[in-house]
Amino acid sequence: MKIKTAEYVGSWERNVDMPHRDKPEFAFIGRSNVGKSSLINMLTERNGLAKTSSTPGKTQTLNLFNINNEIQICDLPGYGNAKVSKDRRETFGKMIAYYLRERPNLFCLFVLLDLRIPPQKIDLDFIADCGDNKIPIVIVGTKADKLKVVEVEQNANIIKEALLEMWEEIPPFIISSSETKQGFKEIWSVVKTAIAESK
Ligand SMILES: Nc1nc2c(ncn2[C@@H]2O[C@H](COP(=O)(O)OP(=O)(O)OP(=O)(O)O)[C@@H](O)[C@H]2O)c(=O)[nH]1
Ligand SMILES: [Mg+2]
């Protein structure tokens, strides 16, 4: 994907207030600090487009970006941040839940999992909720650069096995690194395919 333009559109606290419902939208979610905002910067080749931080809980609103005047990317707040949520009910917090269930132009949700950390209940519960709500998801294993190649494979397999306990078939699974740009082509390919299939 050639990135001609990548612009910040705005931030909203409530999906119901968020206009821009016409273009295909792709959203990024996962626990705080998993690397959602960094991945968006990597994919758009714009450092600093989405605000990142080493302190979890940086992204607190629904943040929208317009890419090539063709598609939109939504950077979502992390779930499972102790500061904003304590249990599962809060995890699928209102902001995220309404966005996921009622955003008419949401084409696909990328669910990010840190490859260094074994699958957590909170992630598996979230993914199961997506399944129950028929939200199309793609799993992205992040921060591959922090592991050796064999470890990436081993840990990815552990995550896949946990997913296979819930699903007969696991959703598409992409390995990424915002440092080395691993996953760039694969993620844009998902976007292109989703758009082509909708036509
Ligand atoms: N080595 C490495 N570090 C990464 C990668 N992706 C993110 N990070 C680091 O992880 C930290 C969190 O990254 P963010 O992109 O802000 O994470 P987030 O998921 O948007 O976090 P919240 O907005 O708080 O939910 C930052 O210090 C990033 O530099 C990666 O692929 N490799
Ligand atoms: Mg963020």
Coordinates of C-alpha atoms and ligand atoms in Angstrom, one line a residue:
M1 CA 0.0 0.0 0.0
K2 CA 1.4 3.3 -1.0
I3 CA 0.7 5.9 1.7
K4 CA 0.1 9.2 -0.1
T5 CA -1.6 11.0 2.8
A6 CA -2.3 10.2 6.4
E7 CA -4.2 12.7 8.4
Y8 CA -5.5 12.9 12.0
V9 CA -9.3 13.5 11.7
G10 CA -10.2 13.8 15.4
S11 CA -10.9 12.1 18.7
W12 CA -14.2 11.2 20.3
E13 CA -15.3 9.7 23.5
R14 CA -18.5 8.3 22.2
N15 CA -19.1 6.4 19.0
V16 CA -22.5 8.0 18.7
D17 CA -20.8 11.4 18.3
M18 CA -18.3 10.3 15.8
P19 CA -19.2 11.1 12.2
H20 CA -17.2 10.0 9.2
R21 CA -19.2 6.8 8.7
D22 CA -18.8 6.5 4.9
K23 CA -15.3 5.2 4.3
P24 CA -14.1 1.7 5.1
E25 CA -12.7 1.7 8.6
F26 CA -10.1 -0.6 10.2
A27 CA -9.6 -0.5 14.0
F28 CA -6.8 -1.5 16.3
I29 CA -7.3 -2.9 19.7
G30 CA -5.5 -4.8 22.5
R31 CA -4.3 -4.4 26.0
S32 CA -2.7 -1.2 27.0
N33 CA 0.9 -0.9 25.9
V34 CA 0.6 -3.8 23.3
G35 CA 1.7 -1.4 20.6
K36 CA -1.5 -0.2 18.8
S37 CA -0.5 3.4 18.3
S38 CA 3.0 2.4 17.3
L39 CA 1.6 -0.1 14.7
I40 CA -0.6 2.6 13.2
N41 CA 2.5 4.9 12.8
M42 CA 4.4 2.0 11.2
L43 CA 1.6 1.3 8.8
T44 CA 1.1 4.9 7.8
E45 CA 4.9 5.6 7.7
R46 CA 4.3 8.6 10.0
N47 CA 6.1 8.7 13.3
G48 CA 4.0 10.6 15.8
L49 CA 0.7 10.4 13.9
A50 CA -0.8 8.3 16.7
K51 CA 0.5 9.3 20.1
T52 CA 2.5 6.5 21.8
S53 CA 3.9 6.2 25.3
S54 CA 5.9 3.7 27.4
T55 CA 3.3 4.3 30.1
P56 CA 0.1 2.2 29.6
G57 CA -3.1 4.1 29.1
K58 CA -1.9 6.7 26.6
T59 CA -4.8 6.4 24.2
Q60 CA -8.1 7.2 25.9
T61 CA -10.4 8.1 23.1
L62 CA -11.6 6.9 19.7
N63 CA -9.0 8.4 17.4
L64 CA -9.6 8.6 13.7
F65 CA -7.1 8.8 10.8
N66 CA -7.8 9.3 7.1
I67 CA -5.5 7.4 4.8
N68 CA -5.2 8.4 1.1
N69 CA -8.7 9.9 1.4
E70 CA -9.8 6.2 0.9
I71 CA -10.0 4.5 4.2
Q72 CA -10.0 5.3 7.9
I73 CA -8.0 3.8 10.8
C74 CA -9.3 4.0 14.3
D75 CA -6.9 3.8 17.2
L76 CA -8.8 2.5 20.3
P77 CA -7.9 2.8 23.9
G78 CA -6.4 -0.3 25.5
Y79 CA -8.5 -2.7 27.4
G80 CA -7.3 -4.1 30.7
N81 CA -5.6 -1.0 31.9
A82 CA -5.8 -1.2 35.7
K83 CA -6.4 2.5 35.9
V84 CA -9.6 2.5 33.8
S85 CA -10.9 -1.0 34.2
K86 CA -10.8 -3.7 36.9
D87 CA -12.9 -6.5 35.7
R88 CA -14.2 -8.0 32.5
R89 CA -17.4 -5.9 32.4
E90 CA -15.3 -2.8 32.4
T91 CA -12.9 -4.4 30.0
F92 CA -15.4 -4.5 27.2
G93 CA -16.0 -0.9 28.4
K94 CA -18.8 1.2 27.0
M95 CA -16.7 3.2 24.6
I96 CA -15.2 0.2 23.0
A97 CA -18.4 -1.9 23.1
Y98 CA -20.6 0.7 21.4
Y99 CA -17.9 1.4 18.8
L100 CA -17.5 -2.3 17.9
R101 CA -21.2 -3.0 17.8
E102 CA -22.5 0.1 16.2
R103 CA -19.9 1.5 13.9
P104 CA -21.5 0.8 10.5
N105 CA -18.3 1.2 8.4
L106 CA -16.1 -1.0 10.6
F107 CA -14.6 -3.5 8.1
C108 CA -12.2 -5.3 10.3
L109 CA -10.7 -5.2 13.8
F110 CA -7.1 -6.0 14.4
V111 CA -6.7 -7.5 17.8
L112 CA -3.1 -7.1 19.0
L113 CA -1.4 -9.5 21.4
D114 CA 2.1 -9.0 22.7
L115 CA 4.1 -12.0 21.5
R116 CA 6.3 -12.1 24.6
I117 CA 3.3 -12.6 26.9
P118 CA 1.3 -15.9 27.1
P119 CA -2.4 -15.4 26.1
Q120 CA -4.2 -13.7 29.0
K121 CA -7.8 -14.4 30.0
I122 CA -8.7 -10.9 29.3
D123 CA -7.5 -11.2 25.7
L124 CA -9.3 -14.6 25.2
D125 CA -12.5 -13.2 26.7
F126 CA -12.3 -10.2 24.5
I127 CA -11.7 -12.3 21.4
A128 CA -14.6 -14.6 22.4
D129 CA -16.8 -11.5 22.7
C130 CA -15.8 -10.4 19.2
G131 CA -16.9 -13.9 18.0
D132 CA -20.2 -13.6 19.8
N133 CA -20.8 -10.2 18.2
K134 CA -19.7 -11.3 14.7
I135 CA -17.0 -8.7 14.5
P136 CA -14.5 -9.7 11.9
I137 CA -11.1 -9.9 13.5
V138 CA -7.4 -10.5 12.6
I139 CA -4.9 -11.3 15.3
V140 CA -1.6 -9.4 15.3
G141 CA 1.3 -10.7 17.4
T142 CA 3.3 -7.6 18.2
K143 CA 6.9 -6.7 19.2
A144 CA 8.5 -9.6 17.3
D145 CA 11.8 -7.7 17.3
K146 CA 12.1 -8.3 21.0
L147 CA 12.3 -12.1 20.5
K148 CA 14.4 -14.5 18.7
V149 CA 12.9 -16.0 15.5
V150 CA 12.3 -19.4 17.1
E151 CA 10.7 -17.8 20.1
V152 CA 8.4 -15.8 17.9
E153 CA 7.2 -19.1 16.3
Q154 CA 6.9 -20.9 19.7
N155 CA 5.0 -18.1 21.3
A156 CA 2.7 -17.6 18.2
N157 CA 1.9 -21.3 18.4
I158 CA 1.0 -21.1 22.1
I159 CA -1.4 -18.2 21.3
K160 CA -2.8 -20.2 18.3
E161 CA -3.4 -23.3 20.5
A162 CA -5.3 -21.1 23.1
L163 CA -7.4 -19.7 20.3
L164 CA -8.1 -23.2 18.9
E165 CA -9.7 -24.1 22.3
M166 CA -12.3 -21.5 21.5
W167 CA -12.6 -21.6 17.8
E168 CA -12.7 -24.4 15.3
E169 CA -10.6 -22.3 12.9
I170 CA -8.4 -19.5 14.2
P171 CA -8.7 -16.0 12.7
P172 CA -5.9 -14.8 10.4
F173 CA -2.7 -14.3 12.4
I174 CA 0.0 -11.8 11.5
I175 CA 3.3 -11.3 13.2
S176 CA 4.4 -7.7 13.5
S177 CA 7.1 -5.3 14.6
S178 CA 6.8 -1.6 14.5
E179 CA 10.6 -1.4 14.8
T180 CA 11.4 -3.6 11.8
K181 CA 8.2 -3.0 9.8
Q182 CA 7.5 -6.8 9.9
G183 CA 3.8 -7.3 9.1
F184 CA 3.4 -4.1 7.0
K185 CA 2.5 -6.0 3.8
E186 CA 0.4 -8.6 5.4
I187 CA -1.8 -6.0 7.3
W188 CA -2.3 -3.8 4.2
S189 CA -3.1 -7.0 2.3
V190 CA -5.9 -7.7 4.7
V191 CA -7.2 -4.2 4.2
K192 CA -7.1 -4.4 0.4
T193 CA -8.8 -7.8 0.4
A194 CA -11.6 -6.6 2.8
I195 CA -12.3 -3.6 0.5
A196 CA -12.2 -5.7 -2.7
E197 CA -14.6 -8.3 -1.1
S198 CA -17.1 -5.5 -0.2
K199 CA -17.4 -4.3 -3.8
Ligands
LIG1 N1 10.5 -3.0 20.5 C1 9.3 -2.6 20.2 N2 8.6 -1.8 21.0 C2 7.3 -1.4 20.7 C3 6.7 -2.0 19.5 N3 5.4 -1.5 19.5 C4 5.3 -0.6 20.5 N4 6.5 -0.6 21.2 C5 6.7 0.2 22.5 O1 5.7 -0.2 23.4 C6 5.2 1.0 24.2 C7 3.7 1.1 24.0 O2 3.4 1.4 22.6 P1 2.0 2.1 22.2 O3 2.0 2.1 20.7 O4 1.9 3.5 22.8 O5 1.0 1.1 22.8 P2 -0.6 1.2 22.8 O6 -1.1 -0.2 22.7 O7 -1.1 2.3 21.9 O8 -0.9 1.7 24.3 P3 -2.2 2.5 25.0 O9 -2.5 3.6 24.1 O10 -1.6 2.9 26.3 O11 -3.3 1.5 25.1 C8 6.0 2.1 23.6 O12 7.1 2.3 24.5 C9 6.5 1.7 22.2 O13 7.7 2.2 21.8 C10 7.4 -2.9 18.7 O14 7.0 -3.4 17.7 N5 8.7 -3.2 19.1
MG2 MG -2.2 3.9 22.1

